[in-house]
Coordinates of C-alpha atoms in Angstrom, one line a residue:
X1 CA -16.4 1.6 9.8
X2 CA -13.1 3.7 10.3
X3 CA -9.9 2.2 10.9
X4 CA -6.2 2.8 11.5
X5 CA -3.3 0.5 11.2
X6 CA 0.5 2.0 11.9
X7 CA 3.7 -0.3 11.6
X8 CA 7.1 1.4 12.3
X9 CA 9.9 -0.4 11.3
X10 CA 13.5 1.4 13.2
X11 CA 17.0 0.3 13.1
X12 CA 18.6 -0.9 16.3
X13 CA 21.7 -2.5 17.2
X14 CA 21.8 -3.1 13.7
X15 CA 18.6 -5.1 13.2
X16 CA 15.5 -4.0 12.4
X17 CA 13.1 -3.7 15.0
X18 CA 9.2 -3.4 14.8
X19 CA 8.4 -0.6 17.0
X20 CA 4.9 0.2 16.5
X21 CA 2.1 -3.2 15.1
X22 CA -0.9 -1.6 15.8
X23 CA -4.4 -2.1 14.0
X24 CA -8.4 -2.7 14.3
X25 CA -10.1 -5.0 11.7
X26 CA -9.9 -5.2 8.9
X27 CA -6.5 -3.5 9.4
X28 CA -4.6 -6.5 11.7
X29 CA -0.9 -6.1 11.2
X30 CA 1.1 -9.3 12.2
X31 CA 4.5 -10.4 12.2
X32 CA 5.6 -13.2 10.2
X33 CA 9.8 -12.8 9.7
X34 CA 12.5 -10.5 10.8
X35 CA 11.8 -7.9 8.7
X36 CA 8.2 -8.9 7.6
X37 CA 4.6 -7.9 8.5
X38 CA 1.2 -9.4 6.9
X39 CA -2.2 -7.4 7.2
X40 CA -4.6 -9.5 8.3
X41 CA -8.3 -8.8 7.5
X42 CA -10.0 -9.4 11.1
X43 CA -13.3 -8.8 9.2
X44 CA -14.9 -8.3 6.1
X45 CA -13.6 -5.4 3.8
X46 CA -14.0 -2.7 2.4
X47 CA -17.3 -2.5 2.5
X48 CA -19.3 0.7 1.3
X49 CA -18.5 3.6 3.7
X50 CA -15.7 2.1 5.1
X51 CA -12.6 5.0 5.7
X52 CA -9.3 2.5 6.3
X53 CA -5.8 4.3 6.9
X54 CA -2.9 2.2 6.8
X55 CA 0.5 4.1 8.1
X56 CA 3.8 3.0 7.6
X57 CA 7.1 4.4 8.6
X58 CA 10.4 2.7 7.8
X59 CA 13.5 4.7 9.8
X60 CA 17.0 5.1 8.3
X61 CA 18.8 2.3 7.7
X62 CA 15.9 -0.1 8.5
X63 CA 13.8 -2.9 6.3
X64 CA 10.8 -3.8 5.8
X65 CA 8.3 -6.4 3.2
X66 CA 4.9 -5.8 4.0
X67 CA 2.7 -8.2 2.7
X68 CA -1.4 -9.3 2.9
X69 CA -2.4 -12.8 3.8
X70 CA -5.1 -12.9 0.8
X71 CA -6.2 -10.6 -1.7
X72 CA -9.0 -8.0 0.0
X73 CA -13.3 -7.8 -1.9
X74 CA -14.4 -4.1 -1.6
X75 CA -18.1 -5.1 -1.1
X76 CA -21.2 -2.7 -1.5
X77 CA -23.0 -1.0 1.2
X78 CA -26.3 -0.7 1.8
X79 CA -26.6 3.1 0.8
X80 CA -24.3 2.7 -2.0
X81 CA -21.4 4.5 -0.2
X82 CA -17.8 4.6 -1.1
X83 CA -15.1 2.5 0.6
X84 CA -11.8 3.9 0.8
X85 CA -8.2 2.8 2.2
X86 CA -5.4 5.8 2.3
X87 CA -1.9 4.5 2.6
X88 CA 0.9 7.1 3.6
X89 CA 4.3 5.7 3.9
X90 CA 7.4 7.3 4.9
X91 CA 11.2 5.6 4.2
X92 CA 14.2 7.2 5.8
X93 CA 17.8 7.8 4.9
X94 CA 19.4 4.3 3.2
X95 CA 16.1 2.4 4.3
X96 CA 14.1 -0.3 2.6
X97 CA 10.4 -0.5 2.1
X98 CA 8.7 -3.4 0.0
X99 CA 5.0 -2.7 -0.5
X100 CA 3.3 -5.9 -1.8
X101 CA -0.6 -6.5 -0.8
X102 CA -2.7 -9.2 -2.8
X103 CA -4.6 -8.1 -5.3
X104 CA -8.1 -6.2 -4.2
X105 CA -10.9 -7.6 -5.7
X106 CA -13.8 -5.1 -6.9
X107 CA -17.2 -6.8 -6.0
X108 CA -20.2 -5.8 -8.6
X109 CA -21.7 -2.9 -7.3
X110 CA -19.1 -1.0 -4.9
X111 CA -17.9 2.2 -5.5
X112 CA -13.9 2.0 -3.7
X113 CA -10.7 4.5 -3.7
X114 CA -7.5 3.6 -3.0
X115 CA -5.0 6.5 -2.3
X116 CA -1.5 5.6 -1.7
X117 CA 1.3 8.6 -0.9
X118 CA 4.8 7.4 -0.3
X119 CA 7.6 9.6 0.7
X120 CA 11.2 8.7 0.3
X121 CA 14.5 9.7 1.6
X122 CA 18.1 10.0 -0.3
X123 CA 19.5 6.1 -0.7
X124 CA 16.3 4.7 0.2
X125 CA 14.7 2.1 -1.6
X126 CA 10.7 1.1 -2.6
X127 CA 9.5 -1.5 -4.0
X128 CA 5.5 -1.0 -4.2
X129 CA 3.1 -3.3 -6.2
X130 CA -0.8 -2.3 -5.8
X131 CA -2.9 -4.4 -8.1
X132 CA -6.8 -4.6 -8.8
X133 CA -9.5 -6.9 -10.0
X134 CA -12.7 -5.0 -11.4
X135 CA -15.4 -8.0 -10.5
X136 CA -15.6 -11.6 -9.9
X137 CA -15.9 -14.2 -12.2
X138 CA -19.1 -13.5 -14.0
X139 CA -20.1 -11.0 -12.8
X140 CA -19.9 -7.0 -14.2
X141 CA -16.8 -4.5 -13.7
X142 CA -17.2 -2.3 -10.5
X143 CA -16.2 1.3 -9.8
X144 CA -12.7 1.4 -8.3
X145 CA -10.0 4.1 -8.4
X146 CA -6.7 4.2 -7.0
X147 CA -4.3 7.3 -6.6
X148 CA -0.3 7.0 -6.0
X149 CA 2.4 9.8 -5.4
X150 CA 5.7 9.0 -5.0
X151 CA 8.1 11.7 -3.8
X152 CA 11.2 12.4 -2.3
X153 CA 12.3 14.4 0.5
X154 CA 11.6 17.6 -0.2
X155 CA 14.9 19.6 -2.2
X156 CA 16.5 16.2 -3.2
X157 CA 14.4 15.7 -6.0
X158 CA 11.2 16.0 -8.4
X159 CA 8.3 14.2 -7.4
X160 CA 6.6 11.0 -9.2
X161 CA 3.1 10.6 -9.8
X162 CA 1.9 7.4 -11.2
X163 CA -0.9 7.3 -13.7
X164 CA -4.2 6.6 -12.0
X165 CA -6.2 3.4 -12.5
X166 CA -9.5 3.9 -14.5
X167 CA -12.6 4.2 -11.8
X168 CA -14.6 2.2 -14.6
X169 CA -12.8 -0.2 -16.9
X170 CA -13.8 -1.0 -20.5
X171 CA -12.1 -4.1 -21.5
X172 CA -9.4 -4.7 -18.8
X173 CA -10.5 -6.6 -15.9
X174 CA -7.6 -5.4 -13.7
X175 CA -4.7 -2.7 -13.3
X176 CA -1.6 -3.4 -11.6
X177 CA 0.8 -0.6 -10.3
X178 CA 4.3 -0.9 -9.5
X179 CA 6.8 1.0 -8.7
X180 CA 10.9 0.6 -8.2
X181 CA 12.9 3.5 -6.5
X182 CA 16.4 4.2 -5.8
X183 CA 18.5 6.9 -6.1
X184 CA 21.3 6.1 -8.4
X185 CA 22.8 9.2 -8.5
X186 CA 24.1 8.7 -4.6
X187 CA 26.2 6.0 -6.3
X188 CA 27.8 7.7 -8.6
X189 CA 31.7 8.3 -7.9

């Protein structure tokens, strides 16, 4: 299955206003607040072979939490395939962008990606938490990798990779990644 889910979050009047909700299961963005969105899966997922894109864009000067109703099982496929779910998000000048899904859960058996690239402007904020679970209770670790790059806009600054997760754990059952940015500097007198 491929789907796409886009949220863009813009200031007006001095409020921020939700411009773009639009998704196909298991993408379903809903809102829940003011500033806040929940995905809600509309269907089972990831499974094997599954290509998900999730696209956020915050404007300048506008907020946003985004947040996931439950924590998300990569299941097998059939043929063994793998799942994967691309995130690109994009937070303007003296916006706010708080990133925090539920855990995803690694079934036994499926082989999923997660690659996450955020882009962020001068005296914006992030706050981004991605966290997985390699297996159920009782049962063995499964494949699962998950990518992030952090930058900002290009010529105010040096870009931030995170470390990668490990595709097949040893003795941790989980990885959590999290990430806080703001540009301190700009505050400076």
């Amino acid at each position: 299955m491929k789907a796409v889910a886009r949220i863009v979050a813009e200031l007006a009047g001095g409020r921020t206003a939700l411009r773009v909700l639009k998704g196909e299961a298991p993408l379903l963005p809903r809102r829940t607040g003011p500033e806040e969105v929940h995905l809600v899966g509309g269907a089972a997922g990831p499974l094997g072979g599954d290509d998900l894109s999730l696209e956020i864009e915050v404007g300048p000067g506008a907020r946003l939490w985004l947040r996931t109703v439950a924590a998300s099982i990569a299941l097998p496929g059939r043929d063994g395939a793998e799942s994967r779910l691309a995130v690109h998000a994009t937070v303007g000048e003296g916006g706010f962008l708080a990133f925090l899904p539920e855990p995803i859960v690694a079934a036994a058996r499926c082989r999923h990606h997660n690659a996450s690239v955020v882009e962020v402007a001068a005296g914006a904020r992030l706050l981004w938490r991605e966290e997985a679970v390699f297996g159920r209770h009782g049962e063995p670790p499964a494949t699962c990798g998950c990518r992030r790059r952090f930058a900002e806009t290009p010529g105010l600054g040096t870009a931030v990779t995170s470390p990668s997760a490990p595709r097949t754990p040893t003795a941790r059952r989980s990885c959590t990644a999290r990430a806080c940015w703001q540009r301190w500097s700009q505050q400076r007198t």
